[in-house]
mmCIF file of C-alpha atoms in Angstrom:
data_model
loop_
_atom_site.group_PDB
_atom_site.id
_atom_site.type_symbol
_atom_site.label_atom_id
_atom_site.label_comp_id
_atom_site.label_asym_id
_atom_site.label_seq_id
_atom_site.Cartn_x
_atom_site.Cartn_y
_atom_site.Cartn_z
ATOM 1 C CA UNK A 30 144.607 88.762 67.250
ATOM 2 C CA UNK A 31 140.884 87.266 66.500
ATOM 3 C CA UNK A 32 138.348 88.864 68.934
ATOM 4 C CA UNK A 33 137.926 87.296 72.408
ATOM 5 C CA UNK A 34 134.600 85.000 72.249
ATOM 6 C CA UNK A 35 131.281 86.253 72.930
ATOM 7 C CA UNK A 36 129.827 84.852 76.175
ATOM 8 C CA UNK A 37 128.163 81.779 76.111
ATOM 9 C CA UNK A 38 125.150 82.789 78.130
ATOM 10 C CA UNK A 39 124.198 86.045 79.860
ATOM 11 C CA UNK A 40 125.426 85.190 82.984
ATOM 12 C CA UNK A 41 127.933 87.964 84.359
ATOM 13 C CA UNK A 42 128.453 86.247 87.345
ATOM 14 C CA UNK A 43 127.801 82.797 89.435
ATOM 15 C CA UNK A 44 123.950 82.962 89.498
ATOM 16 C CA UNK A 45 123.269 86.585 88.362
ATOM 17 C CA UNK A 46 121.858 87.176 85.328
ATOM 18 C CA UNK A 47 122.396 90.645 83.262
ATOM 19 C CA UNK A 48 119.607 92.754 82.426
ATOM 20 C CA UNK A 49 117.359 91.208 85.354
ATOM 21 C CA UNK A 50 116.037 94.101 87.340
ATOM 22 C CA UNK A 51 116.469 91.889 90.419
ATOM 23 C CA UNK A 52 120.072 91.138 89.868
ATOM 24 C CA UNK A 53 121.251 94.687 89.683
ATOM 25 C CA UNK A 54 118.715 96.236 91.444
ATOM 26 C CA UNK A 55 120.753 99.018 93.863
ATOM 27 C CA UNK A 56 120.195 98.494 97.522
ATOM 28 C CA UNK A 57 117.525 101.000 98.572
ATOM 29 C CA UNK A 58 115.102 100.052 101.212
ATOM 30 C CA UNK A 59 117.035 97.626 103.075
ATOM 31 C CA UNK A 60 115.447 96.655 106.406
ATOM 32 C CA UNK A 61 117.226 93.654 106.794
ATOM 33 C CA UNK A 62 120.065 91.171 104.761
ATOM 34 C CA UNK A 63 122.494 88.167 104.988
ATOM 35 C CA UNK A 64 124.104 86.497 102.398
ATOM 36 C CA UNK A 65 121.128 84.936 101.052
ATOM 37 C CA UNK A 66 118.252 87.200 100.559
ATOM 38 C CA UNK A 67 117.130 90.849 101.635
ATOM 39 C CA UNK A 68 114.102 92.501 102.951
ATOM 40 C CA UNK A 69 113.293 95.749 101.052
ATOM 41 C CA UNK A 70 110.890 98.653 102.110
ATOM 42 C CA UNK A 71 108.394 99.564 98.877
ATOM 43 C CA UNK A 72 107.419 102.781 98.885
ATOM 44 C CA UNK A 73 104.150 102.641 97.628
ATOM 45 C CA UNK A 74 102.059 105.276 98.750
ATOM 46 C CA UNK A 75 98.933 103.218 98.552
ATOM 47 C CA UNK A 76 100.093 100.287 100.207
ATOM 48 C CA UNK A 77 101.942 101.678 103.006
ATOM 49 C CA UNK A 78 104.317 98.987 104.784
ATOM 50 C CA UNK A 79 104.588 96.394 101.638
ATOM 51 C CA UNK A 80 107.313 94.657 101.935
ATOM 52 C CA UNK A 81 109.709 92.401 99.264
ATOM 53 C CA UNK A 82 111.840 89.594 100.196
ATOM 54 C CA UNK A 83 114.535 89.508 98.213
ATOM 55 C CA UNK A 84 116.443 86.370 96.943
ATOM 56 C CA UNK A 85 120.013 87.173 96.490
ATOM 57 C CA UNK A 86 120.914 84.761 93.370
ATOM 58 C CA UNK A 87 118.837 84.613 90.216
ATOM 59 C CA UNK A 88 116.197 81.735 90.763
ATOM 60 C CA UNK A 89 112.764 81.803 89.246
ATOM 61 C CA UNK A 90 110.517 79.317 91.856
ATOM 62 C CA UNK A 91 110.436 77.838 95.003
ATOM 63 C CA UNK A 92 111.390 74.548 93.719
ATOM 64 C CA UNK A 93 114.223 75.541 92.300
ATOM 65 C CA UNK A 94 115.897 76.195 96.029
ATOM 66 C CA UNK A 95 116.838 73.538 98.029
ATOM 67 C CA UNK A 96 114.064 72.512 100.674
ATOM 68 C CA UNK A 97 116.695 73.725 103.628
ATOM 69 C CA UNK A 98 116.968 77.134 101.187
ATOM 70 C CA UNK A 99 113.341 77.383 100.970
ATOM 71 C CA UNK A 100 113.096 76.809 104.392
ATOM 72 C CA UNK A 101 115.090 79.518 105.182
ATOM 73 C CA UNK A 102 113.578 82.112 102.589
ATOM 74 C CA UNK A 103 110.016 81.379 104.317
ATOM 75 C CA UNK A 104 111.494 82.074 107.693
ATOM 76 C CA UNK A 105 112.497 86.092 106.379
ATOM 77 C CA UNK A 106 108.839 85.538 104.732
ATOM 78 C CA UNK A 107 107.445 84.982 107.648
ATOM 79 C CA UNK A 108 109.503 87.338 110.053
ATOM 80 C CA UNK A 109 108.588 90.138 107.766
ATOM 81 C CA UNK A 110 105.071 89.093 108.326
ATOM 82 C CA UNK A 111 105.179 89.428 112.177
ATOM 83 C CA UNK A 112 106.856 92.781 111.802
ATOM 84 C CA UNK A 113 104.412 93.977 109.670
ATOM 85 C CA UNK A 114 101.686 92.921 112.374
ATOM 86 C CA UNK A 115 103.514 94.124 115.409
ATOM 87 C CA UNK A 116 104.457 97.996 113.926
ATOM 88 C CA UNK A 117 101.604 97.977 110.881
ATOM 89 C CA UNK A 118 98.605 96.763 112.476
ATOM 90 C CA UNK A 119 96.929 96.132 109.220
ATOM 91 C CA UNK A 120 93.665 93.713 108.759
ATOM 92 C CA UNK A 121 95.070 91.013 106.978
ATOM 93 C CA UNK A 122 98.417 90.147 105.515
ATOM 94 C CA UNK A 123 98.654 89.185 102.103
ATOM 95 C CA UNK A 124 101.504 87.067 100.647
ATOM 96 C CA UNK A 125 102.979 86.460 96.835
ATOM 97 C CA UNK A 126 105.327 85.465 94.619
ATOM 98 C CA UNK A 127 104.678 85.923 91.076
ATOM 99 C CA UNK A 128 107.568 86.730 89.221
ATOM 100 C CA UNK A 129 105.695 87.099 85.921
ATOM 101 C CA UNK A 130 107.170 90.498 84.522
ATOM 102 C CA UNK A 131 110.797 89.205 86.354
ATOM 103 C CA UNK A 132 111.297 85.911 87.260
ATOM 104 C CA UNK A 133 113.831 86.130 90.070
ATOM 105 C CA UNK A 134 112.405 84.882 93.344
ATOM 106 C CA UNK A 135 111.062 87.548 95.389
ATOM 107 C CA UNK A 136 108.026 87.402 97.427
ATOM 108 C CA UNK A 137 105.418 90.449 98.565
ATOM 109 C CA UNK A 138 104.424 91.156 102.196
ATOM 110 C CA UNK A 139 101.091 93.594 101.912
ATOM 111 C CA UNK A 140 99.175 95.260 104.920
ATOM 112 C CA UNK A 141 96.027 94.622 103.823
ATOM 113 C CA UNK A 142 93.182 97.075 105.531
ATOM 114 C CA UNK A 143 89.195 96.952 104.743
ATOM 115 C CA UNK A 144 89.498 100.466 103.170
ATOM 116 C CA UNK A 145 92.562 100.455 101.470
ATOM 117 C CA UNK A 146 91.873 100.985 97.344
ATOM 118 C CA UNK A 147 91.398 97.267 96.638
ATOM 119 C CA UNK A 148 90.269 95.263 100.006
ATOM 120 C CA UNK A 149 88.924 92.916 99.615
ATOM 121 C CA UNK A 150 90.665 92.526 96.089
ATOM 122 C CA UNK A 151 94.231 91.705 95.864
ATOM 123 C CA UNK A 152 96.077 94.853 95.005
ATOM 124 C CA UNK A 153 96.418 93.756 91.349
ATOM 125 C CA UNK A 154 92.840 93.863 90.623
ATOM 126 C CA UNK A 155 90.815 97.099 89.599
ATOM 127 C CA UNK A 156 90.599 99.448 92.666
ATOM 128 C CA UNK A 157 87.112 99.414 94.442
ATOM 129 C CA UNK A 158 87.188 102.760 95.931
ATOM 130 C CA UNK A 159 89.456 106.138 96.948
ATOM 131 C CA UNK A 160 92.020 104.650 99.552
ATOM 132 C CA UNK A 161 92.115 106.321 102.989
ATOM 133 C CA UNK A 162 95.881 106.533 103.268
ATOM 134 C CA UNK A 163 97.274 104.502 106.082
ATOM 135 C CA UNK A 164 100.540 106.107 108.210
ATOM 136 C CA UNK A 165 103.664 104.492 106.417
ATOM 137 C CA UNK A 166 104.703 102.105 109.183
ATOM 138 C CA UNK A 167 108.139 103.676 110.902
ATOM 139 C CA UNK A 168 111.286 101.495 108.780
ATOM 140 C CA UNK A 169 113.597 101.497 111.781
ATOM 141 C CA UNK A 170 111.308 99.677 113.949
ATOM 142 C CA UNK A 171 110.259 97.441 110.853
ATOM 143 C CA UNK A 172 114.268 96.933 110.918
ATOM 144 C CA UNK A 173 114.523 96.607 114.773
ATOM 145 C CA UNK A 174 111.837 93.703 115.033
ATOM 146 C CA UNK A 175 113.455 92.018 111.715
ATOM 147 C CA UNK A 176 116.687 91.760 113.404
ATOM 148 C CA UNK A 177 115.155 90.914 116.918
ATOM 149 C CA UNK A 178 113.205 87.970 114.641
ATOM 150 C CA UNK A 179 116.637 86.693 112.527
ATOM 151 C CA UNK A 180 119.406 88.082 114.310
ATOM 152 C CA UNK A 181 122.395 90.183 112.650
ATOM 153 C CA UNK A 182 122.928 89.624 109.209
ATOM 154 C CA UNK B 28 62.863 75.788 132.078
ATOM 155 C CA UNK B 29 64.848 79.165 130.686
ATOM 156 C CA UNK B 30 65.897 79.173 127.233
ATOM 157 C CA UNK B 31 69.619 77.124 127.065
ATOM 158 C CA UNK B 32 72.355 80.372 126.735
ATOM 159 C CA UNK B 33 73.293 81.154 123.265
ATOM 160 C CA UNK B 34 76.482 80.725 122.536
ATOM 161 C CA UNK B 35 79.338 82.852 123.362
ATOM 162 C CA UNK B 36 80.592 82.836 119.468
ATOM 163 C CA UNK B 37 80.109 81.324 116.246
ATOM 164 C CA UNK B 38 82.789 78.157 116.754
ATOM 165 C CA UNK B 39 80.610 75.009 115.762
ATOM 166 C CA UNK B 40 83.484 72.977 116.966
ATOM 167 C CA UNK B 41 87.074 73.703 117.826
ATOM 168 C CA UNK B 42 89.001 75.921 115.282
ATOM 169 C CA UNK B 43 85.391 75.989 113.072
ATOM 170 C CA UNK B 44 84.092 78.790 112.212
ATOM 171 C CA UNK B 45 80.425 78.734 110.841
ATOM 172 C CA UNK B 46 79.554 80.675 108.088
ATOM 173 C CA UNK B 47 83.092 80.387 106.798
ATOM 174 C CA UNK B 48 82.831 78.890 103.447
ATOM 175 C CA UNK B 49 86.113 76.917 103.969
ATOM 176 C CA UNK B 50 85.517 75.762 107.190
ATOM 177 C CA UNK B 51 82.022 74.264 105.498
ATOM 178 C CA UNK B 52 83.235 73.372 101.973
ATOM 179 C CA UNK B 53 82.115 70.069 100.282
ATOM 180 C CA UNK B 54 85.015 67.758 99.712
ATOM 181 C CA UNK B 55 85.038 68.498 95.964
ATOM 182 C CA UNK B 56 88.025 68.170 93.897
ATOM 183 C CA UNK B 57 90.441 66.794 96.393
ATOM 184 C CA UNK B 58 94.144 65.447 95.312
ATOM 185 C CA UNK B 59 95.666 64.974 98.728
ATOM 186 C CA UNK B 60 94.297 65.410 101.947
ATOM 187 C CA UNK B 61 95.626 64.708 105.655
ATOM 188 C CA UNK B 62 94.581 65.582 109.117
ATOM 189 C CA UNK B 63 95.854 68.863 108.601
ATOM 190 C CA UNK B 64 95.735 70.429 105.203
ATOM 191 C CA UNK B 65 94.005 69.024 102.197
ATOM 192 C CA UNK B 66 94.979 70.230 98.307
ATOM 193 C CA UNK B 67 92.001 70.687 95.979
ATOM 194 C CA UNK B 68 91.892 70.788 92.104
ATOM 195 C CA UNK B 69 89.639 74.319 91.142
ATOM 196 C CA UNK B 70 88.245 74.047 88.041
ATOM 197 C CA UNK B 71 89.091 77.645 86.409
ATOM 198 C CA UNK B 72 88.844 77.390 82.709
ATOM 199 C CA UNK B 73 90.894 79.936 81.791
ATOM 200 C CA UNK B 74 93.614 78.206 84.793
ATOM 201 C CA UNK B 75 93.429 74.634 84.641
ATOM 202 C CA UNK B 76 95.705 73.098 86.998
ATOM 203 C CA UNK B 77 94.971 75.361 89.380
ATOM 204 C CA UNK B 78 95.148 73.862 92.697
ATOM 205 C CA UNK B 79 94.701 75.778 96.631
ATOM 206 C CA UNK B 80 95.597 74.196 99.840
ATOM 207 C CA UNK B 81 93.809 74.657 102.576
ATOM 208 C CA UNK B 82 94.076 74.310 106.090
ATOM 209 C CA UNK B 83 91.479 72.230 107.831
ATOM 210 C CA UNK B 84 91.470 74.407 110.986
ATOM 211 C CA UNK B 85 90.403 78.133 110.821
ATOM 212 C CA UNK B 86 93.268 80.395 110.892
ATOM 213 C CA UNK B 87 93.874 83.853 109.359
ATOM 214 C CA UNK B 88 97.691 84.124 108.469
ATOM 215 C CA UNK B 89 100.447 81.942 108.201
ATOM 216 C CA UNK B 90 101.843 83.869 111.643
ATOM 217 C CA UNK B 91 98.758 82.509 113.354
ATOM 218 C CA UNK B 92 100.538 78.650 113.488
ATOM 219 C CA UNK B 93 103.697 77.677 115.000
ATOM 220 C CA UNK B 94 106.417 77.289 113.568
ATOM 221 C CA UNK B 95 106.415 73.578 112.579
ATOM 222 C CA UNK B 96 102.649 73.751 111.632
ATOM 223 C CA UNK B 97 104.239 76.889 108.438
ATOM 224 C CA UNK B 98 106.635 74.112 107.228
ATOM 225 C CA UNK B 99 104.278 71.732 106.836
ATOM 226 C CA UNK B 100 101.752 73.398 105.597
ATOM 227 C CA UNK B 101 104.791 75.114 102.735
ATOM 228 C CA UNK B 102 105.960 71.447 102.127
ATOM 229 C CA UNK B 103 102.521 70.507 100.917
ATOM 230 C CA UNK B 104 102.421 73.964 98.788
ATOM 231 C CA UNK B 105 105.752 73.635 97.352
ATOM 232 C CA UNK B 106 104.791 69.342 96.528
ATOM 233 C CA UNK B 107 102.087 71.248 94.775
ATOM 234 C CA UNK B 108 104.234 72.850 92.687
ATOM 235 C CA UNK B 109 106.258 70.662 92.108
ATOM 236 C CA UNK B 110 103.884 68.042 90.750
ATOM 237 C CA UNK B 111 101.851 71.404 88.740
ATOM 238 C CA UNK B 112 105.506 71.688 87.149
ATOM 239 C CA UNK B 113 105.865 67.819 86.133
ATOM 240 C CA UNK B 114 102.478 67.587 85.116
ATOM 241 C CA UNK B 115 101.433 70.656 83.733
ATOM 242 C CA UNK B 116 104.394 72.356 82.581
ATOM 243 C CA UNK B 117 103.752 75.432 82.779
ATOM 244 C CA UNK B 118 106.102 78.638 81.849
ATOM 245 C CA UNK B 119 105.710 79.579 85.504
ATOM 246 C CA UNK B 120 104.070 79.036 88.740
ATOM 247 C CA UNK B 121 102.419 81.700 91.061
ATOM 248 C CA UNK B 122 102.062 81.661 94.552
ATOM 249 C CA UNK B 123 99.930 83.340 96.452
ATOM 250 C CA UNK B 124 98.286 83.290 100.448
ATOM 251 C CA UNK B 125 95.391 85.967 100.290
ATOM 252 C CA UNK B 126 92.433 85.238 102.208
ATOM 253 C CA UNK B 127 90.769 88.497 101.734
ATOM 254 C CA UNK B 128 87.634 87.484 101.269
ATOM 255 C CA UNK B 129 87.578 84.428 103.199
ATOM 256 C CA UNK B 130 90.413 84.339 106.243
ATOM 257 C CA UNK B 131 90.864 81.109 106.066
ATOM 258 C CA UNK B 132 94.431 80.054 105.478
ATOM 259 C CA UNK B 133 94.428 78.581 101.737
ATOM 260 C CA UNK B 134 97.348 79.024 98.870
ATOM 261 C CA UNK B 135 96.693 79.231 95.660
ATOM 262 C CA UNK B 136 99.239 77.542 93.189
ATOM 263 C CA UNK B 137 98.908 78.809 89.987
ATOM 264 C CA UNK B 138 100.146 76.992 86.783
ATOM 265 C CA UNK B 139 101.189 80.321 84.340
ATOM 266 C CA UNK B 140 101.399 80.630 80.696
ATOM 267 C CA UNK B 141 103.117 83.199 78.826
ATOM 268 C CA UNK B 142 99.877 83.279 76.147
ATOM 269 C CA UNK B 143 97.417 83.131 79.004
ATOM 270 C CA UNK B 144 94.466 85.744 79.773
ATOM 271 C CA UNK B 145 96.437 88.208 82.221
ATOM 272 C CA UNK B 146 100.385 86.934 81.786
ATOM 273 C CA UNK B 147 102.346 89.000 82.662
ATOM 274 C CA UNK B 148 99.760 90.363 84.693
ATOM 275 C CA UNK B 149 98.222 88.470 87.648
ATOM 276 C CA UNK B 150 95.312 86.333 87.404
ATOM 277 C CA UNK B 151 93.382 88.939 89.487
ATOM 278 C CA UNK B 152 93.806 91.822 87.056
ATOM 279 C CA UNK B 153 92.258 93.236 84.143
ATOM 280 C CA UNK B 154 92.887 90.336 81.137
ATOM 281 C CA UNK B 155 94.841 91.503 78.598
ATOM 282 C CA UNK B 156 93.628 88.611 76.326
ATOM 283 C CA UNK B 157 91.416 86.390 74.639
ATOM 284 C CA UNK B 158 93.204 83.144 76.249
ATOM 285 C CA UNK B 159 94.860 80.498 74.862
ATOM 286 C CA UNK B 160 93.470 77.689 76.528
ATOM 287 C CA UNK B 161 95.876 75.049 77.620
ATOM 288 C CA UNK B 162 94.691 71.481 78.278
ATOM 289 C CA UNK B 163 93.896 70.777 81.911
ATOM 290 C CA UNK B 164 96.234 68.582 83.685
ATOM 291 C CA UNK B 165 94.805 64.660 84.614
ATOM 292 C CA UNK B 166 94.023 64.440 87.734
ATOM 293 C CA UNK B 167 94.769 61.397 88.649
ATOM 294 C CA UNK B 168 98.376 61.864 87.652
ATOM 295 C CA UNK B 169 98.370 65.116 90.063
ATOM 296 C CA UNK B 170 96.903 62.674 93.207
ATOM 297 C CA UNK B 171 100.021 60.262 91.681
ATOM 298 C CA UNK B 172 102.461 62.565 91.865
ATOM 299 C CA UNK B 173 101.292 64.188 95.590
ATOM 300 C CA UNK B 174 101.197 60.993 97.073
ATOM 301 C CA UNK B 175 104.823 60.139 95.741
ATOM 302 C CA UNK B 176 105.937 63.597 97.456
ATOM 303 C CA UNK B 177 104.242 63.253 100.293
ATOM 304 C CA UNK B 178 102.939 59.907 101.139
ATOM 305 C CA UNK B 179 99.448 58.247 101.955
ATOM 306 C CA UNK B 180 97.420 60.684 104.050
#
């Protein structure tokens, strides 16, 4: 019997793409999910609170959703945003998506404070001084005012 | 007579800050403008292409509008984008809503190539090359292209 074919593409399954650290990332840190995207808890000890929303299906830019689909990624954007505000208390938000080292959608939600390592850098830049830790933000009320702001999953 | 009372704060008119070097900018470089938001061509060697939008009014995060004020302000971003992508063509587009240094609500689009002076890095880090500079995008075909997405101002 010949061998079966080798795959045409990567692909492994509708919209996922192997070996993308996004698609088969495990699902630690959830605060919040539907079917569509997720809201993950970083745990980076200098930037306490930071926040990643999540798109479920391997796309690498905005304009490669639907505007109803970036519509509704903005929304958890946003929502994580006004969490961050209400439980964080930071100085400024900042937001980004990047997706240079992996290009599956996926935006970051950073407290921002005036003497955190970088301000008034963004956090990619060379730090500017020691930080003065800020208290991680508690996750279950992150989670509490994400669902009060987009309902149940 | 007694002196007139100073002012109660810095507003020179309503949602102006002075001293806020958006608020104040000259109209310099601008593709697409309406009552609301204008989008601006910054002339970055190393980053040509790369565009911001700005919000007339003073406003610190994308939580301080409503609702309907976030879309519209996103569907002039994401027109951005999508005109950086025709015209430009870049290997991928960054987004980004800082304001660290000046809270005024502006987004940087980012055309991104893979031989540029931080990729995969962000723009705001440490370079990690002597660039390859790419050929800034015309102009005039960026206005073009806005104006198809989103109309006369």
């Amino acid at each position: 019997m010949p061998p079966a074919p080798a795959p045409k593409h990567p692909r492994v399954k509708k919209f996922t793409v192997a070996g993308c650290e996004l698609c088969e990332a495990a699902p630690v840190g959830v605060l919040w999910q539907d079917s569509f995207c997720r809201v993950v808890a970083v745990g980076d000890a200098d930037y306490p609170g930071t926040c990643r929303v999540i798109l479920d299906r391997h796309a690498g830019e905005m304009t490669d959703l639907t505007p109803a689909e970036r519509s509704r990624l903005m929304k958890v954007v946003f929502a994580t945003e006004s969490a961050l505000r209400v439980v964080a208390r930071p100085d400024k938000i900042n937001l980004a998506s990047l997706g240079n080292a992996v290009p599956h959608l996926h935006w970051h939600v950073i407290p921002r404070y005036f003497d955190d390592r970088h301000f008034p850098r963004s956090i990619w830049a060379q730090p500017v001084r020691s930080p003065r830790r800020h208290r991680a933000p508690d996750r279950r009320a992150l989670a509490r005012k994400l669902k009060a702001l987009l309902g149940d999953a």
